[in-house]
Each structure stands twice: as structure tokens, then as C-alpha cells.
Short mmCIF file of C-alpha atoms (C1' of nucleotides) in Angstrom, two decimals:
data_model
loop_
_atom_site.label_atom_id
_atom_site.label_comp_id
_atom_site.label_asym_id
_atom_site.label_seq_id
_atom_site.Cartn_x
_atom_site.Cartn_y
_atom_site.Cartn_z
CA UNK A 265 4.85 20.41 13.57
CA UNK A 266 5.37 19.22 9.86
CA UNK A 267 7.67 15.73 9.69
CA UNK A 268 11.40 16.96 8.66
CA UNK A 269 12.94 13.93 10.44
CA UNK A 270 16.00 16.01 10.90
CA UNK A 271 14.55 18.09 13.86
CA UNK A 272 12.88 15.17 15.83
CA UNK A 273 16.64 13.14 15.84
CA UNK A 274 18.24 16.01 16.99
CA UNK A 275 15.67 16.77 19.67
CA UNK A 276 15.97 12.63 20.51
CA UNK A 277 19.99 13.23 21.24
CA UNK A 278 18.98 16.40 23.07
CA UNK A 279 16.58 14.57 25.38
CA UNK A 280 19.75 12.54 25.93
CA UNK A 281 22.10 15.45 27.19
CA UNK A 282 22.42 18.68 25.68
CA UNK A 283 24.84 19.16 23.00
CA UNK A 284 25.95 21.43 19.74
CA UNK A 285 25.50 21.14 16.00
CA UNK A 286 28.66 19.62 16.04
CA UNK A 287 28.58 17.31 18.76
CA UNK A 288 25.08 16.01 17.29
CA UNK A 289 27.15 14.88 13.80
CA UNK A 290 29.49 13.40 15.74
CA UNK A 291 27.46 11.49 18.36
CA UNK A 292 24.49 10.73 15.71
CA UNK A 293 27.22 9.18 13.26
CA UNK A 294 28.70 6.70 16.12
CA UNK A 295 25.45 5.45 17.73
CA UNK A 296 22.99 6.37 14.78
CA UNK A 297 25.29 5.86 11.76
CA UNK A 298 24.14 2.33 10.69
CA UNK A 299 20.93 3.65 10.51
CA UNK A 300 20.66 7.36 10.38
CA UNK A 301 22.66 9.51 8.36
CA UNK A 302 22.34 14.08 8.71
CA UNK A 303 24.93 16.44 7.11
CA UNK A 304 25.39 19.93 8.29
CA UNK A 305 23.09 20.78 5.33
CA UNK A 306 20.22 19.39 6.90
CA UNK A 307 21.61 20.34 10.83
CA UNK A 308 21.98 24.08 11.00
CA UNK A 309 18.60 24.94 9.36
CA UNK A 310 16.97 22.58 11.25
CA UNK A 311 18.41 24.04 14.08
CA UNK A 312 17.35 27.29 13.93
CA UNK A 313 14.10 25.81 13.29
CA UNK A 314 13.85 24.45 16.67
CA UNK A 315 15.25 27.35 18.24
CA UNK A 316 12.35 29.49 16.29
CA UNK A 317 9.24 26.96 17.65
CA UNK A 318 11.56 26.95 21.51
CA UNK A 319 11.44 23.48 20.90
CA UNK A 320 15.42 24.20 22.18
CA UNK A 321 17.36 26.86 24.03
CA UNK A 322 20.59 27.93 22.86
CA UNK A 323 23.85 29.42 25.12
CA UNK A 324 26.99 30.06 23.87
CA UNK A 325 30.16 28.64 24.87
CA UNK A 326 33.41 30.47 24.20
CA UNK A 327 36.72 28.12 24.30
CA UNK A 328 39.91 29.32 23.45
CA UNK A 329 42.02 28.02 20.18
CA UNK A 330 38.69 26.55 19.18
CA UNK A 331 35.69 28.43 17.80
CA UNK A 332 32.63 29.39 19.62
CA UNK A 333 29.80 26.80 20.12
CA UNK A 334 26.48 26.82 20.49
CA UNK A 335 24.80 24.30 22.92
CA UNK A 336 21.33 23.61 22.79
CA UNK A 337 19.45 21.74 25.18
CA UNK A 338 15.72 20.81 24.76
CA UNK A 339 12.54 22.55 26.81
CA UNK A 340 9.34 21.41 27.72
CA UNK A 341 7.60 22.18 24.35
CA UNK A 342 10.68 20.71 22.74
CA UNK A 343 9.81 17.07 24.98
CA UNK A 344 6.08 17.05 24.17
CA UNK A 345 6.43 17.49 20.35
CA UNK A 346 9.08 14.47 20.57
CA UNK A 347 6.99 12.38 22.53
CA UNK A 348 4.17 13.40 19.94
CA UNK A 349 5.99 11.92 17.26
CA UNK A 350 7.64 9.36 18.81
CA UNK A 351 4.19 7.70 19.17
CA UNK A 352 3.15 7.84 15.61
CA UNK A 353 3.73 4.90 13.68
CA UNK A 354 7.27 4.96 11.75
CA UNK A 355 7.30 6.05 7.97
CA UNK A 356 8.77 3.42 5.86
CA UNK A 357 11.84 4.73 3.64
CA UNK A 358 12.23 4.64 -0.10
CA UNK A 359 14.45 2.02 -1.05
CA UNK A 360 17.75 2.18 -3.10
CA UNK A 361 20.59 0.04 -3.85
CA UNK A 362 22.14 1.21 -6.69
CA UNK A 363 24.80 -2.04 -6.76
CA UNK A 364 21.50 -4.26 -7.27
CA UNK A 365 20.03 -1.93 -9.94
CA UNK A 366 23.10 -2.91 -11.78
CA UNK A 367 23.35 -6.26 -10.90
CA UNK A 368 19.69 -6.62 -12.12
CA UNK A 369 20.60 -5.42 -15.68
CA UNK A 370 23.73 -7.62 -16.04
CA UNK A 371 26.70 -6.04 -14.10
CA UNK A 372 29.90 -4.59 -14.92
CA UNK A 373 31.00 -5.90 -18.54
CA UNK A 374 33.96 -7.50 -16.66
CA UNK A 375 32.96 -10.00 -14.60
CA UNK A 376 35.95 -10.17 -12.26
CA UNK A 377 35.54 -6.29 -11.79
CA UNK A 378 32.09 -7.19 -10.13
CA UNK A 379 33.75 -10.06 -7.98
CA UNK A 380 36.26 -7.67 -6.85
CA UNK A 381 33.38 -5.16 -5.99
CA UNK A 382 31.45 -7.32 -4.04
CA UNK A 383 34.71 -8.54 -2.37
CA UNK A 384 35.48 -5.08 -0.97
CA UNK A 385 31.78 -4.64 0.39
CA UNK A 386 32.12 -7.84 2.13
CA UNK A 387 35.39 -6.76 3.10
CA UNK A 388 34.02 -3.62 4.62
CA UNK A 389 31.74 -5.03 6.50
CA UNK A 390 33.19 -7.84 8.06
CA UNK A 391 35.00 -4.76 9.58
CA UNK A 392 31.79 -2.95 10.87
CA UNK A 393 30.26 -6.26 11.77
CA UNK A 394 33.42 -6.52 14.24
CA UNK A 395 32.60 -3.20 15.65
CA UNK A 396 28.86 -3.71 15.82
CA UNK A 397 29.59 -6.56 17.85
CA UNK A 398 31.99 -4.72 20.32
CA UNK A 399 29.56 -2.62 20.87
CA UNK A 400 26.95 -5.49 21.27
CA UNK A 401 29.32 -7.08 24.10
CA UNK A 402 30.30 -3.74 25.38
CA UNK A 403 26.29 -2.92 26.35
CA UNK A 404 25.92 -6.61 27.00
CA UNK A 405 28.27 -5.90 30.04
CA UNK A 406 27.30 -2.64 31.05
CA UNK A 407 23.68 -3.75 30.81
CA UNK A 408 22.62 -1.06 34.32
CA UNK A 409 24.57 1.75 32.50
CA UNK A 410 21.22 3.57 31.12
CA UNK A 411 17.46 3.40 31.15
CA UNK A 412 18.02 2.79 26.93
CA UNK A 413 20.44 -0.07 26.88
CA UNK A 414 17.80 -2.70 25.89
CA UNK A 415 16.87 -0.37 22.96
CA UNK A 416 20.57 0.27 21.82
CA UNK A 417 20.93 -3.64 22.30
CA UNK A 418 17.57 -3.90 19.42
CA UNK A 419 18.97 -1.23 17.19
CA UNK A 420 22.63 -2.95 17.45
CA UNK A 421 21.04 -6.17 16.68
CA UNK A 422 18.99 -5.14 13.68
CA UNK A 423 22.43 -3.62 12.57
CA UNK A 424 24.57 -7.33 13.36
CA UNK A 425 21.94 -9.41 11.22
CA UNK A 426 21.76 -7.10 8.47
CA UNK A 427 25.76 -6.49 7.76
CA UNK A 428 25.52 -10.40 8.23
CA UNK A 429 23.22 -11.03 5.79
CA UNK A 430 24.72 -8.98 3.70
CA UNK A 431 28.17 -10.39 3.63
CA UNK A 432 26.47 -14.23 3.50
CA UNK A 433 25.09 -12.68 0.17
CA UNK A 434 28.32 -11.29 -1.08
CA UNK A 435 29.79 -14.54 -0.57
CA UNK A 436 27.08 -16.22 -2.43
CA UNK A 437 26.70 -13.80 -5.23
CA UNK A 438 30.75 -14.42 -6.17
CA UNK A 439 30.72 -17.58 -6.01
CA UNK A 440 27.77 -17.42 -8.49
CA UNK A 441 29.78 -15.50 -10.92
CA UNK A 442 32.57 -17.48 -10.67
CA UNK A 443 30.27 -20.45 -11.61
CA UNK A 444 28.70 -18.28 -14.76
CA UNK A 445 27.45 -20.13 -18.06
CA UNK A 446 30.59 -19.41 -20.13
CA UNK A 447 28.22 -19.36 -23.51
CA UNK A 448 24.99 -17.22 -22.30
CA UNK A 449 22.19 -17.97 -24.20
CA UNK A 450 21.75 -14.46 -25.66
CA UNK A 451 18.29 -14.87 -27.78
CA UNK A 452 14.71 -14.25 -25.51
CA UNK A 453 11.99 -16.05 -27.06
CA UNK A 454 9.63 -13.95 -27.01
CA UNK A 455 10.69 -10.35 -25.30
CA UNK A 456 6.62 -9.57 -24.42
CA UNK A 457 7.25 -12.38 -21.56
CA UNK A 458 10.28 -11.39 -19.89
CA UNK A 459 10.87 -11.96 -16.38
CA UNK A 460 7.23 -11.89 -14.65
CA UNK A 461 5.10 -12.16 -17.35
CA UNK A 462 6.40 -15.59 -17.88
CA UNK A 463 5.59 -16.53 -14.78
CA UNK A 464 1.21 -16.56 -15.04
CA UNK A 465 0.98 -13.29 -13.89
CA UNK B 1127 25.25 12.91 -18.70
CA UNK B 1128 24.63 13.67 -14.87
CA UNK B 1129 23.88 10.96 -12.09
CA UNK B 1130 20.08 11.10 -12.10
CA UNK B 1131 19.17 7.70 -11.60
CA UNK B 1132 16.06 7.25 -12.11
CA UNK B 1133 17.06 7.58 -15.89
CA UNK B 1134 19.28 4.91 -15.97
CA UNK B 1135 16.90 2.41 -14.55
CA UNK B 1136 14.50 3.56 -17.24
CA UNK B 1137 16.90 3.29 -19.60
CA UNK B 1138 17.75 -0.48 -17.91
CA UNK B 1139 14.54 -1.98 -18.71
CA UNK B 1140 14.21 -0.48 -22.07
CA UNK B 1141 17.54 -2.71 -22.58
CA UNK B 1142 15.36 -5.26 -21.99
CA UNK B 1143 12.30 -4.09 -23.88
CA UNK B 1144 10.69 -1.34 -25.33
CA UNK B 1145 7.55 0.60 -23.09
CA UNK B 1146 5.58 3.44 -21.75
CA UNK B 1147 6.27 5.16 -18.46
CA UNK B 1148 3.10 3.46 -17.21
CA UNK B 1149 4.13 -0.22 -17.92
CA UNK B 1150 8.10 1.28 -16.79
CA UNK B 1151 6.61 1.75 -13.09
CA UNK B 1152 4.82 -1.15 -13.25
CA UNK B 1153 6.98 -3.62 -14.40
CA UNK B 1154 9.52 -2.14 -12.27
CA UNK B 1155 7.44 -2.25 -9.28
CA UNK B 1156 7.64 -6.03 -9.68
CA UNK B 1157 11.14 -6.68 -10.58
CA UNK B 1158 12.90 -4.15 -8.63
CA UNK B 1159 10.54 -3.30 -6.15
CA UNK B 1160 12.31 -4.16 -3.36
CA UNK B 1161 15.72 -2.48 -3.72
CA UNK B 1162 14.51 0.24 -6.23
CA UNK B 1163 11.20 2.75 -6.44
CA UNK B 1164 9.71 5.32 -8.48
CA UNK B 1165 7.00 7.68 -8.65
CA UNK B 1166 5.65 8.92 -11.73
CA UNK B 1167 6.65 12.72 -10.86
CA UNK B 1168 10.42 11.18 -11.93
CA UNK B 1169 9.42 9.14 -14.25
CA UNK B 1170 7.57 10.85 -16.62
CA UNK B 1171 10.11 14.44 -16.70
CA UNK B 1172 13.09 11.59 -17.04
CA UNK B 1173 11.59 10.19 -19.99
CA UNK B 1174 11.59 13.69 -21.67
CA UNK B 1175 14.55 14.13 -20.88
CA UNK B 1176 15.77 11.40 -22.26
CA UNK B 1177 13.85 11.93 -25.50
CA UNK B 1178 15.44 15.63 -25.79
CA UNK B 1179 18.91 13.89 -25.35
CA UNK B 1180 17.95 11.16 -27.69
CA UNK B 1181 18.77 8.45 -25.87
CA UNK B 1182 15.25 6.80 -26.42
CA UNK B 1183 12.45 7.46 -29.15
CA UNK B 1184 9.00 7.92 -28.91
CA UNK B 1185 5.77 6.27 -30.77
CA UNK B 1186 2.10 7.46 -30.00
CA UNK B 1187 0.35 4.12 -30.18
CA UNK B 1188 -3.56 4.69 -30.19
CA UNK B 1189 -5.97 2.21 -27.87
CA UNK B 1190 -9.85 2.16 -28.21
CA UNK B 1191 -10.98 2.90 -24.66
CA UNK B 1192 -8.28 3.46 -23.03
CA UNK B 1193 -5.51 6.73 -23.31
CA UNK B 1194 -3.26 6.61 -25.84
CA UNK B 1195 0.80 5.06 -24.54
CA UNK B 1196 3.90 6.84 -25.50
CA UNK B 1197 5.91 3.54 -26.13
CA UNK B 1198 9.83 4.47 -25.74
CA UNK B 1199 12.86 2.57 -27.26
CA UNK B 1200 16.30 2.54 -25.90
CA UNK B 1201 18.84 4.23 -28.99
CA UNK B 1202 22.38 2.93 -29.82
CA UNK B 1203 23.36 6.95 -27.96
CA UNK B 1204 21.10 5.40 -24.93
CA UNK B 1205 22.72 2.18 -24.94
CA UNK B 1206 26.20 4.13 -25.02
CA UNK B 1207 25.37 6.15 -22.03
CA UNK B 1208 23.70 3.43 -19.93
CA UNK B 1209 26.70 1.28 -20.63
CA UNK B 1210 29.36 4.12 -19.51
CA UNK B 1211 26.48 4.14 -16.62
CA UNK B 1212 26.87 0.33 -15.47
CA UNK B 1213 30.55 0.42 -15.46
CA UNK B 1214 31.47 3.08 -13.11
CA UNK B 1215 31.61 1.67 -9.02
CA UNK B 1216 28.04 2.01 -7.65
CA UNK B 1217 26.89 4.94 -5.46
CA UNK B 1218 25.91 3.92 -1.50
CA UNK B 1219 22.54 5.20 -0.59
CA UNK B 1220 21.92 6.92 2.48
CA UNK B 1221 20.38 4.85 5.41
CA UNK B 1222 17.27 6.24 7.17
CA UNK B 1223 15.28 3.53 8.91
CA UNK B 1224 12.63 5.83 10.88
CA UNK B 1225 11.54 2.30 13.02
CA UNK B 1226 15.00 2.21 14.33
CA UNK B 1227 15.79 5.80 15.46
CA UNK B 1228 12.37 5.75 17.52
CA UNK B 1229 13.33 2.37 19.22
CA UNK B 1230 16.92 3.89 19.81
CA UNK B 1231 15.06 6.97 21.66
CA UNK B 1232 13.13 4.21 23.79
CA UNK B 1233 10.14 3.32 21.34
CA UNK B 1234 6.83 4.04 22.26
CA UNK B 1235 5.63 5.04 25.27
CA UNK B 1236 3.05 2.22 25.71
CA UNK B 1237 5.71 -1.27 25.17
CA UNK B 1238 2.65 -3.34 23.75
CA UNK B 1239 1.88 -0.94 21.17
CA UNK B 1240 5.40 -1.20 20.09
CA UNK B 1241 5.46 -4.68 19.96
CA UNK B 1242 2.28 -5.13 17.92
CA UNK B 1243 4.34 -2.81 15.68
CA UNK B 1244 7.46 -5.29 15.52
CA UNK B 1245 4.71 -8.14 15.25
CA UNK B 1246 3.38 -6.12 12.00
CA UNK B 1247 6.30 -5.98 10.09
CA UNK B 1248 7.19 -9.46 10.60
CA UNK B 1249 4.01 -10.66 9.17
CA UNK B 1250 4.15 -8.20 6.10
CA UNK B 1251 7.84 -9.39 5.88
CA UNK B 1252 7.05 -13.12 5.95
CA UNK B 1253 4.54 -12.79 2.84
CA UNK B 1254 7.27 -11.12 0.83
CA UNK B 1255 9.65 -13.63 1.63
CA UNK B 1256 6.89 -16.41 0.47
CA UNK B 1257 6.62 -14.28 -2.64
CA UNK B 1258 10.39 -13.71 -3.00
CA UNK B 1259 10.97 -17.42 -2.97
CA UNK B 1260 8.27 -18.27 -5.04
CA UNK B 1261 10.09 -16.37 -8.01
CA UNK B 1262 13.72 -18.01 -6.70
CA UNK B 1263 11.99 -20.91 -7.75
CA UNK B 1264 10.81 -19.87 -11.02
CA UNK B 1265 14.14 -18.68 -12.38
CA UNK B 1266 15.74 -21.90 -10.95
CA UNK B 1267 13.37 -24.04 -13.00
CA UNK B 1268 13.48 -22.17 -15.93
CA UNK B 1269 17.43 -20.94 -15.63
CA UNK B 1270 17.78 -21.06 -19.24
CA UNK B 1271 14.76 -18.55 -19.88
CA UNK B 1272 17.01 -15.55 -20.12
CA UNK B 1273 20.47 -14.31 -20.60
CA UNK B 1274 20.32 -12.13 -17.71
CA UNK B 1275 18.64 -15.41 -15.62
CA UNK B 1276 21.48 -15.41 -13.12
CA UNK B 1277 22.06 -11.58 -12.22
CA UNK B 1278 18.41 -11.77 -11.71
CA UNK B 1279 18.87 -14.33 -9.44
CA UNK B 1280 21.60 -12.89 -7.24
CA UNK B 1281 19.22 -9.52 -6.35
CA UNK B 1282 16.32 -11.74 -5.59
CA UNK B 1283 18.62 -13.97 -3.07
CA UNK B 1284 19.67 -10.29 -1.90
CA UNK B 1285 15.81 -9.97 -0.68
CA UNK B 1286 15.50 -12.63 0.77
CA UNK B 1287 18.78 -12.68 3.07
CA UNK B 1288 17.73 -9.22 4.20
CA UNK B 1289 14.12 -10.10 4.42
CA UNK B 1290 15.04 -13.22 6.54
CA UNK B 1291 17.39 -11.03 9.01
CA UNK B 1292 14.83 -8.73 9.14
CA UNK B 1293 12.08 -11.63 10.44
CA UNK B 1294 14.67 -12.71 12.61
CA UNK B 1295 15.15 -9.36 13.89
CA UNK B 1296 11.57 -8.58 14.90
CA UNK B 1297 11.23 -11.74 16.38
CA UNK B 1298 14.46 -11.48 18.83
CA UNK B 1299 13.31 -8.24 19.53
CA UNK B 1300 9.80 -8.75 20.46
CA UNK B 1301 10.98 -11.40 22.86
CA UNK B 1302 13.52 -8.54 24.53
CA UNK B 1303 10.54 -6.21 24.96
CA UNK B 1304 7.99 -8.98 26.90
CA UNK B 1305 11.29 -9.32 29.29
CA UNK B 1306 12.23 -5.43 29.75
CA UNK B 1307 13.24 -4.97 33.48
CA UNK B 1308 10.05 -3.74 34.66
CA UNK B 1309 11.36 -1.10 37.19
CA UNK B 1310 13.60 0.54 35.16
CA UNK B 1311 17.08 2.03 36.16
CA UNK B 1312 15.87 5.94 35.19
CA UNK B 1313 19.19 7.68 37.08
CA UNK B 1314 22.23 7.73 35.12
CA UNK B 1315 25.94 8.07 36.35
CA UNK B 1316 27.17 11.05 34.43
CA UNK B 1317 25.18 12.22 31.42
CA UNK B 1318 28.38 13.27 29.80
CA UNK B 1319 29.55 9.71 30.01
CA UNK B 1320 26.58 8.11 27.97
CA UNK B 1321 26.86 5.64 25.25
CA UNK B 1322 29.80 5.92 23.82
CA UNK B 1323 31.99 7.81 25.64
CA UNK B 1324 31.76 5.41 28.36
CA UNK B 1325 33.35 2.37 26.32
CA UNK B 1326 36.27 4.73 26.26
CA UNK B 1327 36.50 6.05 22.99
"C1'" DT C 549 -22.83 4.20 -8.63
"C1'" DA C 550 -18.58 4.01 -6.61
"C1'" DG C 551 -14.11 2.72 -7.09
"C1'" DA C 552 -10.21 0.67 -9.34
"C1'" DG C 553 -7.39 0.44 -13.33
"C1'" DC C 554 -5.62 2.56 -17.48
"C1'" DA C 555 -2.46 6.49 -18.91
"C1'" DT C 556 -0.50 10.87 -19.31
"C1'" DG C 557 1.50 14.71 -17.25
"C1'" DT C 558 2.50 19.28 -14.18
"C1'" DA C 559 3.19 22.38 -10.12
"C1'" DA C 560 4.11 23.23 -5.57
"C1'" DT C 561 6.67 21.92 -2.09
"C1'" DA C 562 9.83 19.44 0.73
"C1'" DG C 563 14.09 17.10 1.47
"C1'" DG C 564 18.98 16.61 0.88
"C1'" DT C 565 23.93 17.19 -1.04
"C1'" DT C 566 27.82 19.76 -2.16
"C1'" DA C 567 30.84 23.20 -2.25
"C1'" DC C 568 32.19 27.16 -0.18
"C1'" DA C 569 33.64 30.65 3.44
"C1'" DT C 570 36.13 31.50 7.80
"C1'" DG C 571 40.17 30.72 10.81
"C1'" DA C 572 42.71 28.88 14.80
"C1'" DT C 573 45.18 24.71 16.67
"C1'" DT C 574 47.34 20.37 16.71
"C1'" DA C 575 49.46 16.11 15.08
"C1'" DG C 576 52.41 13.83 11.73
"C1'" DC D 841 54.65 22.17 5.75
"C1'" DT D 842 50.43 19.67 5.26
"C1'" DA D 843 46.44 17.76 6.67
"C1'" DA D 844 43.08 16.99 9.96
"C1'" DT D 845 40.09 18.59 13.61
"C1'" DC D 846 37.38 21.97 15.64
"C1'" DA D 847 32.96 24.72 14.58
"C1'" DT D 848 29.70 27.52 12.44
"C1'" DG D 849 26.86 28.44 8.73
"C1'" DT D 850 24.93 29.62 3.66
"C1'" DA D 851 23.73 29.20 -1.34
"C1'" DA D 852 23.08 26.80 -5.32
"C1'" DC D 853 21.65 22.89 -6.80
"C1'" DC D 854 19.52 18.46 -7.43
"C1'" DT D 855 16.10 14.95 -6.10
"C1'" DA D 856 11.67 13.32 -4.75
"C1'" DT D 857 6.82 13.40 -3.06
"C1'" DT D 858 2.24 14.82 -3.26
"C1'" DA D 859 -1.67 16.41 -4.97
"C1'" DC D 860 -3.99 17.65 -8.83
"C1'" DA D 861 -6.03 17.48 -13.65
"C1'" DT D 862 -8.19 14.70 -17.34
"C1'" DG D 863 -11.36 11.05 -18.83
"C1'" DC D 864 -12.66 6.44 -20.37
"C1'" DT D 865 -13.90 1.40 -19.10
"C1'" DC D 866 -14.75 -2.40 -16.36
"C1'" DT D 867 -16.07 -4.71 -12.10
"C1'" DA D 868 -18.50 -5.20 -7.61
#
DNA sequence: TAGAGCATGTAATAGGTTACATGATTAG
DNA sequence: CTAATCATGTAACCTATTACATGCTCTA
């Protein structure tokens, strides 16, 4: 099996409990979101994919009012490729922060536009920190529930000290660019030795 | 002009200086490398595209024993576009953190393994961070080096928050894995009830 | 003498987003 | 009446990785 990261989430949920296209968006985006992000672009095909290699089974569900769904619930073959790749050691993802890029060069033009920009991301995530650690004490509680809660604890975690890193940094970063040379020196002595080169290396 | 990126941060750090595609990757490797990466199968198809648009030029400049560079320069059209570029809100990248999902699906199959796994990344992690503050340091000391001095500043401090959590992380989470219940609770109440639906959402 | 670094680039492939199409029900 | 939710899926793009091709020089 190639390494479309798609398939093996969905067949993850599905060693969970079975469930449709639909219910995996939904389910991956509350317990995976912080972390994992699919869009129906990515689901369907990769779907059918699994259904092709009977890594999955599908049956269809009629309900009235509402359309037809398709649940899909994993098989054997479906379990051993999982556990196949669940033992391999975890890719490492491209990174890209698009805010920083522009940071890096110099920012918005208007300073207080980039305050106020880095005031609503701390904003929003003072607001998913406050979930996250629901959640937290939620599991914390419940700690018997399921065989996983130690590993949703480790995941939750990893999500609690990032957000809070990142809104220590916001913080930071404003009051940084409140605190801004008002006259920037503007003239590089010699542009060859910008930024690293300057530094020996 | 569209939203491919990786132009932009080309045209970013020939803002700062004139260069080839070769010294682009490089230099950004070390200045941006951990919040922003490319590979030369964007770089080098950006740069002609930025030549056709004419938002950079192009000299051959010859080199005895080694291949001749393509040095580019940003225009006054590329400085335009980059400019519109920086001043509209900043996209959010999609997460993916292939570590994560496999510890939310219960990690590997043999705990220890996973651990020495954790233990990995720390150490990897905790040279960065040496290296991370290292340049902190330099720009501190020599804050008057560059215009830009500051902005640079603020990503680097982004690094190292996250790259501190991150330690932090590991750490906690190694310690969770040498006390896992041994006997493990493998029957759950109602599979339907799971995660979330069980905190009453 | 093997491998790393210098330096350019392309082609094949894989991965991912977005907009669209369909159409009923329910809540505001 | 409007918008959201339910639920499936496809097609047209765009984005990104990987491997390959070329060939010289310097270091171990």
C-alpha cells in the first residue's frame, strides 16, 4: 500500500467504530482537528480506494428526509495494513506559516494593522485553548472510559502547549511592535552579509 | 498575480538581496527554515515565472569550475506585487502532524519503541533550540545590524516558544507512557458513545 | 575513488483545494 | 424566506515531491 495519509486516518476512526464519509469529517475535525485536517476532496476517493483493496466494507443505510449513507466498517486486511503503518516511523510535515514569512520580511506597512492581527490570533486561541482544556479535564475524569484515553490525553496535551506557546508569543511579538525604533536605520552595510553571513558562518 | 507562494518568498529575499535559485534555497534554508521550505522543483519554474512576468531580471554570471548562476533581481513591478502580497491578512496552513494521529490511534504496538521515538525528537529538538538561541543572541547584540533586525527577531522567538512546548511535550509524554495502566481496560461501554459524544455534545 | 558540494533544470507523479451538482429537512 | 445541515460525489485546477540528467571540483 503506497502512503496517501488520507486512507490510513480513515481506517484509524474505522478501527474505532464504523462510520460514513460524513461522519469521518465530522468526528476527524472534533478529535483530530488540531492536528489533522481532510476535505471531502481527499475523503470520497480515498474511499473508494479502500473499498477497491477490501481494506473496508460498505452497506447502505436509507433514512428518510435525509439522504442515503454509506457506512463502512473496516475488515481484517483493512486492520493489518493499519497496524503495518502504524508501526513505521512518522513522516515529518513540510512546514508553513505564512504570518511568519511576512513577519520575516517586515510586516504589514501599518504597524498597528499587524498588532491587530496578531491580537485576533491570540484572541482565537485563547478560545480553543479553553476548549482543549475541557476536553483535557473532561478525559481527566473519565480516565476508564476507553482503552485510548492516555493517548487522547498526549495528543490533547501536545495541542494545550502549543496554542499556549503560541499566544505567549503573540503577546510578546505586540508588545515588541509597540516598542519599535521610531527612526529604523534603513542603510545595510554591506548587503553580501545580511542576516547569517554576518554571523561567521 | 495568483497565491503561489513560493514566489513571494523568492521575491522576499530578493528584497533583501539579489541571487540565484541555488543561494535562494540555501539562504532560505537558514533563515526560514523552520516555518518555511522549498524544494528546487518550485523554485526553479517560480523563478521563470517570475522572469516572464518581469517581476525579477536575470544575469548569466560565468564561474571557472563551477556551473554558471543565473543571479535574479527583484524589479520596481516585483516590488509592487510583493508589496500588494504582504498587505493582504495571511493564509492558515493546514495542520498534519503524522506523530500525533498514530499516538491518537494508540501509537505503536511495542510502547518502548514509541518512546525511544518521543525520546528522538526531543533530542533533535533540543539542538535546534541551542541553535535557535544562539542566533536570538546574535541579533540582540548586534540589534542595530539591520532595518528588518526586530521582525527577524519576533519569528526566531516564534521557534523557540514552539520548540520549547514541543521539548516539554515529549518529555510529559514519555513519562505518561512508562506509567500506562499495564492491564488495560480493552471493553468499552457503547462504541457509539466514544470520545466525544460521551462529553455530551 | 567515492562522495559531497556547486548549480541548473525537467518530467512524472502524487497530494490537495475549490467549486459545483443534487435535493430534502429543519431552525431562525 | 433564508440559511444551515444532512450526504454524496466529481472535475478542474493548483501545489509539491521525487527522481533524474548533467558535469566539474574539492576533500577524505
Amino acid at each position: 500500500m503506497e502512503k496517501n495519509r488520507t486512507q490510513f486516518a480513515i481506517l484509524g476512526m474505522l478501527s474505532l467504530q464504523p462510520m460514513s464519509g460524513y461522519d469521518f469529517r465530522k468526528t476527524a475535525g472534533q478529535c483530530l482537528g488540531y492536528f489533522w485536517q481532510e476535505s471531502y476532496g481527499q475523503i470520497y476517493p480515498a474511499l473508494k480506494h479502500l473499498l477497491e483493496k477490501r481494506y473496508v466494507t460498505r452497506r447502505r443505510r436509507r433514512s428518510k428526509g435525509k439522504p442515503d449513507r454509506h457506512m463502512y466498517a473496516i475488515t481484517d486486511r483493512g486492520r493489518k495494513a493499519f497496524r503495518e503503518w502504524m508501526g513505521q516511523p512518522a513522516a515529518v510535515e513540510k512546514k508553513r506559516n505564512e504570518m511568519l514569512l511576512k513577519i520575516f520580511f517586515g510586516g504589514k506597512n501599518d504597524v498597528n494593522a499587524q498588532i491587530r492581527e496578531l491580537e485576533n490570533l491570540r484572541e482565537t486561541n485563547e478560545k480553543l485553548l479553553a476548549e482543549l482544556k475541557d476536553i483535557d479535564d473532561w478525559h481527566v475524569r473519565n480516565y476508564d472510559h476507553h482503552a485510548l484515553t492516555p493517548y487522547w490525553l498526549i495528543t490533547i496535551r501536545f495541542g494545550i502547549r502549543r496554542i499556549s506557546a503560541l499566544i505567549e508569543w503573540c503577546r510578546e511579538s505586540v508588545k515588541m511592535l509597540r516598542h519599535l525604533p521610531r527612526e529604523v536605520v534603513s542603510s545595510v552595510p554591506d548587503p553580501i552579509d545580511f542576516y547569517f553571513k554576518s554571523r561567521g558562518e
